[in-house]
Short mmCIF file of N, CA, C and O in Angstrom, two decimals:
data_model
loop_
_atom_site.label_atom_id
_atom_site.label_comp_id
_atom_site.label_asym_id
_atom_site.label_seq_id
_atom_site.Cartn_x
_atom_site.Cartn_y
_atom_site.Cartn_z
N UNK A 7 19.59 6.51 -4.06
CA UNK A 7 18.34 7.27 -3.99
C UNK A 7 17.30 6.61 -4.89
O UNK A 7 17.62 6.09 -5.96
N UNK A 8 16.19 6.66 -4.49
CA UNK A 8 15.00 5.98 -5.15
C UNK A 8 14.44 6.85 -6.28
O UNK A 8 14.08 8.00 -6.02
N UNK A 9 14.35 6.34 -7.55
CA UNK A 9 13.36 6.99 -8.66
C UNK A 9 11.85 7.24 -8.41
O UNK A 9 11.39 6.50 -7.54
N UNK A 10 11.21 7.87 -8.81
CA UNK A 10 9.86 8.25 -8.24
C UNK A 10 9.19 6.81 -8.32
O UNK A 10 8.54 6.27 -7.42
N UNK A 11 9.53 6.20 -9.83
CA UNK A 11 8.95 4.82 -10.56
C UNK A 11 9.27 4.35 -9.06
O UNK A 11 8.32 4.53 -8.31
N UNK A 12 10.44 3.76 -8.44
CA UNK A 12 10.50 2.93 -7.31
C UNK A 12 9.40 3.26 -6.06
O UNK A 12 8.73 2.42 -5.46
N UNK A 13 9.40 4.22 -5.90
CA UNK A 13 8.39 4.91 -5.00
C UNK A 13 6.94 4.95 -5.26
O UNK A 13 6.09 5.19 -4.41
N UNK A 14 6.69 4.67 -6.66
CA UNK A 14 5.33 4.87 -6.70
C UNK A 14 4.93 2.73 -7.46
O UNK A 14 3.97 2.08 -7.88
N UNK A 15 6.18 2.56 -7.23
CA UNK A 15 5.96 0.74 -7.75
C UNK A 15 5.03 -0.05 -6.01
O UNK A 15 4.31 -1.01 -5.74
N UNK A 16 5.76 1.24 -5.19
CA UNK A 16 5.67 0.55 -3.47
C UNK A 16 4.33 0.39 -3.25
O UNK A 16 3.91 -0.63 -2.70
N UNK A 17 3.33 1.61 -3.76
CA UNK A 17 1.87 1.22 -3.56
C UNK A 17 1.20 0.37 -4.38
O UNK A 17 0.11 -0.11 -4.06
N UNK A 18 1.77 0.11 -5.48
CA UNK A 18 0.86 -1.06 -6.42
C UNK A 18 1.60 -2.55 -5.43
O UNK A 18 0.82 -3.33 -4.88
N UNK A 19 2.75 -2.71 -5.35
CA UNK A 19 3.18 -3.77 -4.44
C UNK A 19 2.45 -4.35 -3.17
O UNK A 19 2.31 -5.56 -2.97
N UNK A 20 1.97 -3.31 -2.26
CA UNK A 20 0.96 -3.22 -1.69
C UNK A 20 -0.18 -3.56 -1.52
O UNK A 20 -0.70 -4.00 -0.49
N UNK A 21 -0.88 -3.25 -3.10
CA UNK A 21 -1.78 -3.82 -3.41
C UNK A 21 -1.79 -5.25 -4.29
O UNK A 21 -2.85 -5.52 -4.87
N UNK A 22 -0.82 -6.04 -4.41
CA UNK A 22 -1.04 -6.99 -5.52
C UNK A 22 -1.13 -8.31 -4.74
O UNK A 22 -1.48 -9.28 -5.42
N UNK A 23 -0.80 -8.60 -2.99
CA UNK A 23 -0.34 -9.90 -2.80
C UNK A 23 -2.18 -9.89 -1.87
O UNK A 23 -2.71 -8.88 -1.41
N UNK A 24 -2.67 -11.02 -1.84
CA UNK A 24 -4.12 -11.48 -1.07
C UNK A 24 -4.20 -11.12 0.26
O UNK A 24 -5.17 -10.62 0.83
N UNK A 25 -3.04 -11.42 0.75
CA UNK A 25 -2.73 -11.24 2.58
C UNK A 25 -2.92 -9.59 2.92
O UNK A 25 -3.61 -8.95 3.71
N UNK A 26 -1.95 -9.26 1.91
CA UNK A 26 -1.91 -7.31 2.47
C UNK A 26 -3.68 -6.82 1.82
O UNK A 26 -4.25 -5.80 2.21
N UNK A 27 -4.06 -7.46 1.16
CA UNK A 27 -5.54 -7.26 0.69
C UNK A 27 -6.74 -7.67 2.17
O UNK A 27 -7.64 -6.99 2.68
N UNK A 28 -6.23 -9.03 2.48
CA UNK A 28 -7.14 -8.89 3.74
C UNK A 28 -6.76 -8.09 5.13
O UNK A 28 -7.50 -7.90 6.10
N UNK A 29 -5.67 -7.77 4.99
CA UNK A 29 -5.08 -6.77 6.10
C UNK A 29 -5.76 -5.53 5.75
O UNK A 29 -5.79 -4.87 6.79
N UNK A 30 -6.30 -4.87 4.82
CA UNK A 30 -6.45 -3.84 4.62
C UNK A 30 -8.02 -3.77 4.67
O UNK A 30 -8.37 -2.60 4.55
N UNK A 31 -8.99 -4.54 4.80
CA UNK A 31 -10.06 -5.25 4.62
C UNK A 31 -10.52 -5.01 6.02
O UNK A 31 -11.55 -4.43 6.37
N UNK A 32 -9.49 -5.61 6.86
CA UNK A 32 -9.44 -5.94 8.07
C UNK A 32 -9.11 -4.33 8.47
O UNK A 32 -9.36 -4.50 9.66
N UNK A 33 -8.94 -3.70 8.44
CA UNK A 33 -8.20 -2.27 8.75
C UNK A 33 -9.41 -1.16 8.22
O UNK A 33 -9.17 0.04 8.33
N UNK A 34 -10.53 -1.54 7.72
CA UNK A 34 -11.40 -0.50 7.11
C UNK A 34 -12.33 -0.29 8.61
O UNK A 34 -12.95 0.72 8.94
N UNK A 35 -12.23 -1.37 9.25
CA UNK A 35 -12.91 -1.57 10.60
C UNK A 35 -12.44 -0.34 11.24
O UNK A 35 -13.31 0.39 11.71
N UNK A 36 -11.05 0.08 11.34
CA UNK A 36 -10.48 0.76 12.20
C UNK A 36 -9.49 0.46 12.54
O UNK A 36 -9.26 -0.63 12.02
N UNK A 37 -8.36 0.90 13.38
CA UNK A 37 -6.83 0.59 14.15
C UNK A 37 -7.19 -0.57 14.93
O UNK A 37 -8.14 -0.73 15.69
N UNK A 38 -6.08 -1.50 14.52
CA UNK A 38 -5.81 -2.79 15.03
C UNK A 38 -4.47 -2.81 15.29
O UNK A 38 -3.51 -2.44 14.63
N UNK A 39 -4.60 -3.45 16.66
CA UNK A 39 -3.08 -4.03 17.05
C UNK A 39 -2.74 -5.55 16.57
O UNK A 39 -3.58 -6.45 16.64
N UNK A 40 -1.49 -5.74 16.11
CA UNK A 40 -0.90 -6.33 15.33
C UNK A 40 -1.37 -8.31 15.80
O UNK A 40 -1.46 -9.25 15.01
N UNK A 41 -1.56 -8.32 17.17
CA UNK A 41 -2.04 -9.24 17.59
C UNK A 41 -3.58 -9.72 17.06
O UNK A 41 -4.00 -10.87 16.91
N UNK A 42 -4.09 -8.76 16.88
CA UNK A 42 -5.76 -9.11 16.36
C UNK A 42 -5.56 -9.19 14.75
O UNK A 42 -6.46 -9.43 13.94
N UNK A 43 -4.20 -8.92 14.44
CA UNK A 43 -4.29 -8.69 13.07
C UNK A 43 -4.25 -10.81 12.20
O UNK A 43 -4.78 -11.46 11.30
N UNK A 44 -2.96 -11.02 13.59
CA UNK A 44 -2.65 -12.06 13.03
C UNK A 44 -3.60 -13.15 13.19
O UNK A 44 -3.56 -13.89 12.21
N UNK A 45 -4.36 -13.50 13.98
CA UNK A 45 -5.19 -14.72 14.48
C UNK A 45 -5.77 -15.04 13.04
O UNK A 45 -5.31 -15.90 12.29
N UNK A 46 -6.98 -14.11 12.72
CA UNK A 46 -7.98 -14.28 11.45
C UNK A 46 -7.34 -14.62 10.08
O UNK A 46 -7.85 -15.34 9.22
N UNK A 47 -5.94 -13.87 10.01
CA UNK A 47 -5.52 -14.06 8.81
C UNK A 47 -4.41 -15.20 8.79
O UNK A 47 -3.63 -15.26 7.84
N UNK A 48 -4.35 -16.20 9.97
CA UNK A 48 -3.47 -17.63 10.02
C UNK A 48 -2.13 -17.19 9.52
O UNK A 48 -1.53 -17.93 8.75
N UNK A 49 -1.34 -15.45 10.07
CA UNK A 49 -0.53 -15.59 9.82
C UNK A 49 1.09 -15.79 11.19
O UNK A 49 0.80 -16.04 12.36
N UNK A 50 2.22 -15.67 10.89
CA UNK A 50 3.12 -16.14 12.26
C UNK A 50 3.18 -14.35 12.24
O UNK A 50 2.90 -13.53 11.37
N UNK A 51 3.72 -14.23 13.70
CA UNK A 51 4.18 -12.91 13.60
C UNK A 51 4.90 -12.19 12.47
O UNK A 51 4.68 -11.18 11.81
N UNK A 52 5.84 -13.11 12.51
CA UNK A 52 7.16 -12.51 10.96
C UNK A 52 6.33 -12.38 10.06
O UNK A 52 6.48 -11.38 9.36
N UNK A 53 5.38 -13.14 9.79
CA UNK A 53 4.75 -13.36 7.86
C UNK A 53 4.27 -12.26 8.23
O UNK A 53 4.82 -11.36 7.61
N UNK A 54 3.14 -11.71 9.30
CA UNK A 54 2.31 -10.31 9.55
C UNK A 54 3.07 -9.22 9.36
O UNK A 54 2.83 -8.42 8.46
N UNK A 55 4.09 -9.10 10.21
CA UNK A 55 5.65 -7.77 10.19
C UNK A 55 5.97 -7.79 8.57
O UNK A 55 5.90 -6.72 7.96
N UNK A 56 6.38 -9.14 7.77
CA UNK A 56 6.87 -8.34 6.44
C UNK A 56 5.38 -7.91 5.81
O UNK A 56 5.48 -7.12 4.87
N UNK A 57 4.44 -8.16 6.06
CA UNK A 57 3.47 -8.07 4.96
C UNK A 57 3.52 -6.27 5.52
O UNK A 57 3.93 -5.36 4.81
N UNK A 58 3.07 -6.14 6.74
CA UNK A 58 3.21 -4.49 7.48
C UNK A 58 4.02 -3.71 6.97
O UNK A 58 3.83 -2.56 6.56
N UNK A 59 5.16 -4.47 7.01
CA UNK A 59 6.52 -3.25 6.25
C UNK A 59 6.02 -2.72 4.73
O UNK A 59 6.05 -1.58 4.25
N UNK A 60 5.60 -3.87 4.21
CA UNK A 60 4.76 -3.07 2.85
C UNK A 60 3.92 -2.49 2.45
O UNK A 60 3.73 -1.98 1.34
N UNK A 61 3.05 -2.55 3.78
CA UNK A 61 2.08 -1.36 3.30
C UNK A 61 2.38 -0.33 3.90
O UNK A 61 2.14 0.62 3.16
N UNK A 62 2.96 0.12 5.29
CA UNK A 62 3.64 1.31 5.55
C UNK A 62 4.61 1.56 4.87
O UNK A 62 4.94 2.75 4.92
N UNK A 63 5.42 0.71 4.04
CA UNK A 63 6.17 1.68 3.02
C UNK A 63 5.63 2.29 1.54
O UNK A 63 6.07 2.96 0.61
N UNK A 64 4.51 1.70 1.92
CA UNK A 64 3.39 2.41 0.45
C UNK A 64 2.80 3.44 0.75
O UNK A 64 2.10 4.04 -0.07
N UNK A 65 3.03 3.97 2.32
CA UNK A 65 1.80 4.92 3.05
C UNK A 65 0.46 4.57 3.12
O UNK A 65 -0.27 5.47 3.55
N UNK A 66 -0.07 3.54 2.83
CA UNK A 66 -1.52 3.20 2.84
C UNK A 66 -2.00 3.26 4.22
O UNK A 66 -2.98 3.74 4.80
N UNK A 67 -0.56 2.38 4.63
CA UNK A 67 -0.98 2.24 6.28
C UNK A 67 -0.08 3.07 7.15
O UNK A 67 1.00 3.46 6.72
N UNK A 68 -0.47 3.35 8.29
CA UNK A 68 0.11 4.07 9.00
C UNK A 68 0.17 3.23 10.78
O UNK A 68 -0.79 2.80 11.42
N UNK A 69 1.62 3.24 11.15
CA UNK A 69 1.57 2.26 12.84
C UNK A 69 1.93 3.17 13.49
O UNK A 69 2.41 4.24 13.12
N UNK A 70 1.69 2.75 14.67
CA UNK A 70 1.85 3.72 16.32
C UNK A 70 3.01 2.60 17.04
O UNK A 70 3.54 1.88 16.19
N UNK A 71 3.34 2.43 18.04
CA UNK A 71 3.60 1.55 19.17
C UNK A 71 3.00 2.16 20.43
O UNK A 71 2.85 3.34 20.76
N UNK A 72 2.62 0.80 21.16
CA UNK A 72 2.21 0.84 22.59
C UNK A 72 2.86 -0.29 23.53
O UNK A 72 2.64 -1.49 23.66
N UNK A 73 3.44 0.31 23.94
CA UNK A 73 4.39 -1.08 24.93
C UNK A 73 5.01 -1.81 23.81
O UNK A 73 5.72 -1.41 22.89
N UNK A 74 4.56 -3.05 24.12
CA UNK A 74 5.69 -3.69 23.00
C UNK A 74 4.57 -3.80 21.63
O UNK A 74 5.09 -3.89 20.52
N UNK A 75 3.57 -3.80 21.70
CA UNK A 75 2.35 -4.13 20.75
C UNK A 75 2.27 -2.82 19.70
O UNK A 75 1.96 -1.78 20.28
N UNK A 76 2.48 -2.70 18.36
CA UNK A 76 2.15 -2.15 17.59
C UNK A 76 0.98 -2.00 17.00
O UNK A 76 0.49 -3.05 16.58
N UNK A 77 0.09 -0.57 16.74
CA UNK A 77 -1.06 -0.57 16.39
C UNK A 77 -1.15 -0.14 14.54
O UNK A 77 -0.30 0.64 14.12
N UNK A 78 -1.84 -0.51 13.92
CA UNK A 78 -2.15 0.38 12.47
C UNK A 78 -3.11 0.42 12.22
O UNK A 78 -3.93 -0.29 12.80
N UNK A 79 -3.48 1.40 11.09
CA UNK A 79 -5.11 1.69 10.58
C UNK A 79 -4.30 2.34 9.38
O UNK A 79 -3.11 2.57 9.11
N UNK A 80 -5.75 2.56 8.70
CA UNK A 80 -5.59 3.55 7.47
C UNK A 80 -5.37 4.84 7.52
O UNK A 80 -5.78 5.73 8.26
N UNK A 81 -4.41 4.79 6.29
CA UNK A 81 -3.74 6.72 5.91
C UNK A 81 -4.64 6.74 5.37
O UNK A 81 -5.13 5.86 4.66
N UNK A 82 -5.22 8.32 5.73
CA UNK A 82 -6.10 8.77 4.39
C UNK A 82 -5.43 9.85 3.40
O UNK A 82 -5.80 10.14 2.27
N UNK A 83 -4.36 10.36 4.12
CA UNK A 83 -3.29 10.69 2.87
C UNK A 83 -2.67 9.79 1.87
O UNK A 83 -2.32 9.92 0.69
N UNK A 84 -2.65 8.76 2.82
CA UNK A 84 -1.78 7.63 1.80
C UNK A 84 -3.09 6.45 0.85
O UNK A 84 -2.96 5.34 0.33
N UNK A 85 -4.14 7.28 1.00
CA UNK A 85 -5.42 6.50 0.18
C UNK A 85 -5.68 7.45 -0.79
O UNK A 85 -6.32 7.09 -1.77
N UNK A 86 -5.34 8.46 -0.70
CA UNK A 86 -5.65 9.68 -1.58
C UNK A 86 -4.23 9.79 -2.64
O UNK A 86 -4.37 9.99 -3.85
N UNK A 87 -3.24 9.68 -2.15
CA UNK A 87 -2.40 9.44 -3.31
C UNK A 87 -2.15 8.08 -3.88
O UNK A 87 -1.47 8.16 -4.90
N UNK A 88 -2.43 7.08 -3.61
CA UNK A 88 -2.64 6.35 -4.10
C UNK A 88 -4.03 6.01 -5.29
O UNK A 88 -4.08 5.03 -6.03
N UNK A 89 -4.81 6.83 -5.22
CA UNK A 89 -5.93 7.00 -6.10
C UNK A 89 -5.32 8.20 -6.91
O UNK A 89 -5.07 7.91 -8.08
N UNK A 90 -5.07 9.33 -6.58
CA UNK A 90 -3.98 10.09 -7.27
C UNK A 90 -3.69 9.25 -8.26
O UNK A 90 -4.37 9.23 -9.28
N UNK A 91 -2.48 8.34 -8.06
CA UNK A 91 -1.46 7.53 -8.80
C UNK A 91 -1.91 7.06 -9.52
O UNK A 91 -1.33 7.19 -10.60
N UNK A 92 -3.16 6.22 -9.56
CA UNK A 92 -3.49 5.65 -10.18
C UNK A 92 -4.53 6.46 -11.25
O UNK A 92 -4.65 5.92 -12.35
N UNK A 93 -5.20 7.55 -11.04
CA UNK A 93 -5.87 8.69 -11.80
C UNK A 93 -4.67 8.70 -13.18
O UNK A 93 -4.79 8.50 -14.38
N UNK A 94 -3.29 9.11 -12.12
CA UNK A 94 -2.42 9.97 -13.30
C UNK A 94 -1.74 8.50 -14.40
O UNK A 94 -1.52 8.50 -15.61
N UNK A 95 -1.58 7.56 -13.54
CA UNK A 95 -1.20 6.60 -14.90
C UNK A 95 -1.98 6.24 -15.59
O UNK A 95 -1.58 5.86 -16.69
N UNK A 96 -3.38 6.18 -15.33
CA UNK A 96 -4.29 5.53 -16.54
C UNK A 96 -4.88 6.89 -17.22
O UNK A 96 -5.23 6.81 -18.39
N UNK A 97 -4.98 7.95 -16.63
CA UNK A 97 -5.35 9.24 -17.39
C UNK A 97 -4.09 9.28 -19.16
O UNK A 97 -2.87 9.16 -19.26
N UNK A 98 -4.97 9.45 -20.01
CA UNK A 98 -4.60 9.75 -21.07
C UNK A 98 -3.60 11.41 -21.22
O UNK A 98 -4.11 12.39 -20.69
N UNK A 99 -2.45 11.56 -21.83
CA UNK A 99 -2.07 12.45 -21.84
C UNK A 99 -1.56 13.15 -23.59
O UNK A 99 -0.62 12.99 -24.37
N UNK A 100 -2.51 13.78 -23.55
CA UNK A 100 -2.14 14.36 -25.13
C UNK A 100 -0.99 15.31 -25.71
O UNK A 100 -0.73 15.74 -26.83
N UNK A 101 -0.38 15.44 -24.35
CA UNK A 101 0.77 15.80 -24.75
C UNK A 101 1.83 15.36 -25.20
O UNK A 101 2.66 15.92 -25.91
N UNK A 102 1.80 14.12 -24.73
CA UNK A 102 3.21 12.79 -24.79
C UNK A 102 2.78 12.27 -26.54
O UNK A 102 3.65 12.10 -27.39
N UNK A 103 1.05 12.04 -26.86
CA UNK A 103 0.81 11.53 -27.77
C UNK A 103 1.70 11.92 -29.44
O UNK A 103 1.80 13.03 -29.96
N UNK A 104 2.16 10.76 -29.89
CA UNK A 104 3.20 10.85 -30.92
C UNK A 104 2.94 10.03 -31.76
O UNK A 104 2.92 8.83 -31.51
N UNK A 105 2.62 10.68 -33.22
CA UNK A 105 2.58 9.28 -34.19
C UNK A 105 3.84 8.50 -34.48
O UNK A 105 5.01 8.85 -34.36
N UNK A 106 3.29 7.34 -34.90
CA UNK A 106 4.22 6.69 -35.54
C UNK A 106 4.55 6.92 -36.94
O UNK A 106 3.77 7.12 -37.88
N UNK A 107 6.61 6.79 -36.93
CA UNK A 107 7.04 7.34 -37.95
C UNK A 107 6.31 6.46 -39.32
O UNK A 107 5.90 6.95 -40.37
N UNK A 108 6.31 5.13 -38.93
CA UNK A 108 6.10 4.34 -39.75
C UNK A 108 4.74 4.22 -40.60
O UNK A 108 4.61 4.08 -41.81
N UNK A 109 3.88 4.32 -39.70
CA UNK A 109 2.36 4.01 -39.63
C UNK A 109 1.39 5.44 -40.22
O UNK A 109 0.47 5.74 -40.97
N UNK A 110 2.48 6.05 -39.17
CA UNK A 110 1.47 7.19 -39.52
C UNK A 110 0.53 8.08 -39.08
O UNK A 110 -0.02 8.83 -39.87
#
């Protein structure tokens, strides 16, 4: 079973490699099938499919199928917790805050 940390590592993963950055770039346009995805971004089918698996496993993105052609566009659930996520890790929390024994 996955720790939340693993689950919430999936959307920064998502965001860290250039390719899933112009896929997502490319996706603000609207739902694209996987064929229009690959031409612009010089990638092979496979390199497009793993980069896909990572952002639908981040929820950012969300796919359909049509015949054999797969379509995706943007979650806007999965854009909203991902800004979430990122709110709650850089948000300061004064509860956790603890001096040091040493310091002081």
């Amino acid at each position: 079973m996955e720790t939340e940390y693993q689950e919430q590592a999936k959307v920064f993963k998502a965001l860290c490699d250039p390719k899933r950055l112009a896929i997502l770039e490319q996706l603000r346009g609207g739902e694209k099938c996987a064929c229009v995805l690959q031409e612009p971004l010089n990638l092979t089918q496979s390199g497009l499919s793993y980069h896909m698996k990572i952002l639908c496993d981040s929820g950012i993105v969300v796919s359909r199928q049509e015949g054999k052609w797969t379509h995706y566009r943007l979650s806007d659930s999965g854009r909203d917790k991902a800004v979430e996520l990122l709110k709650k890790l850089t948000t300061p929390d004064k509860k956790q805050e603890i001096s040091c024994p040493r310091c002081g």
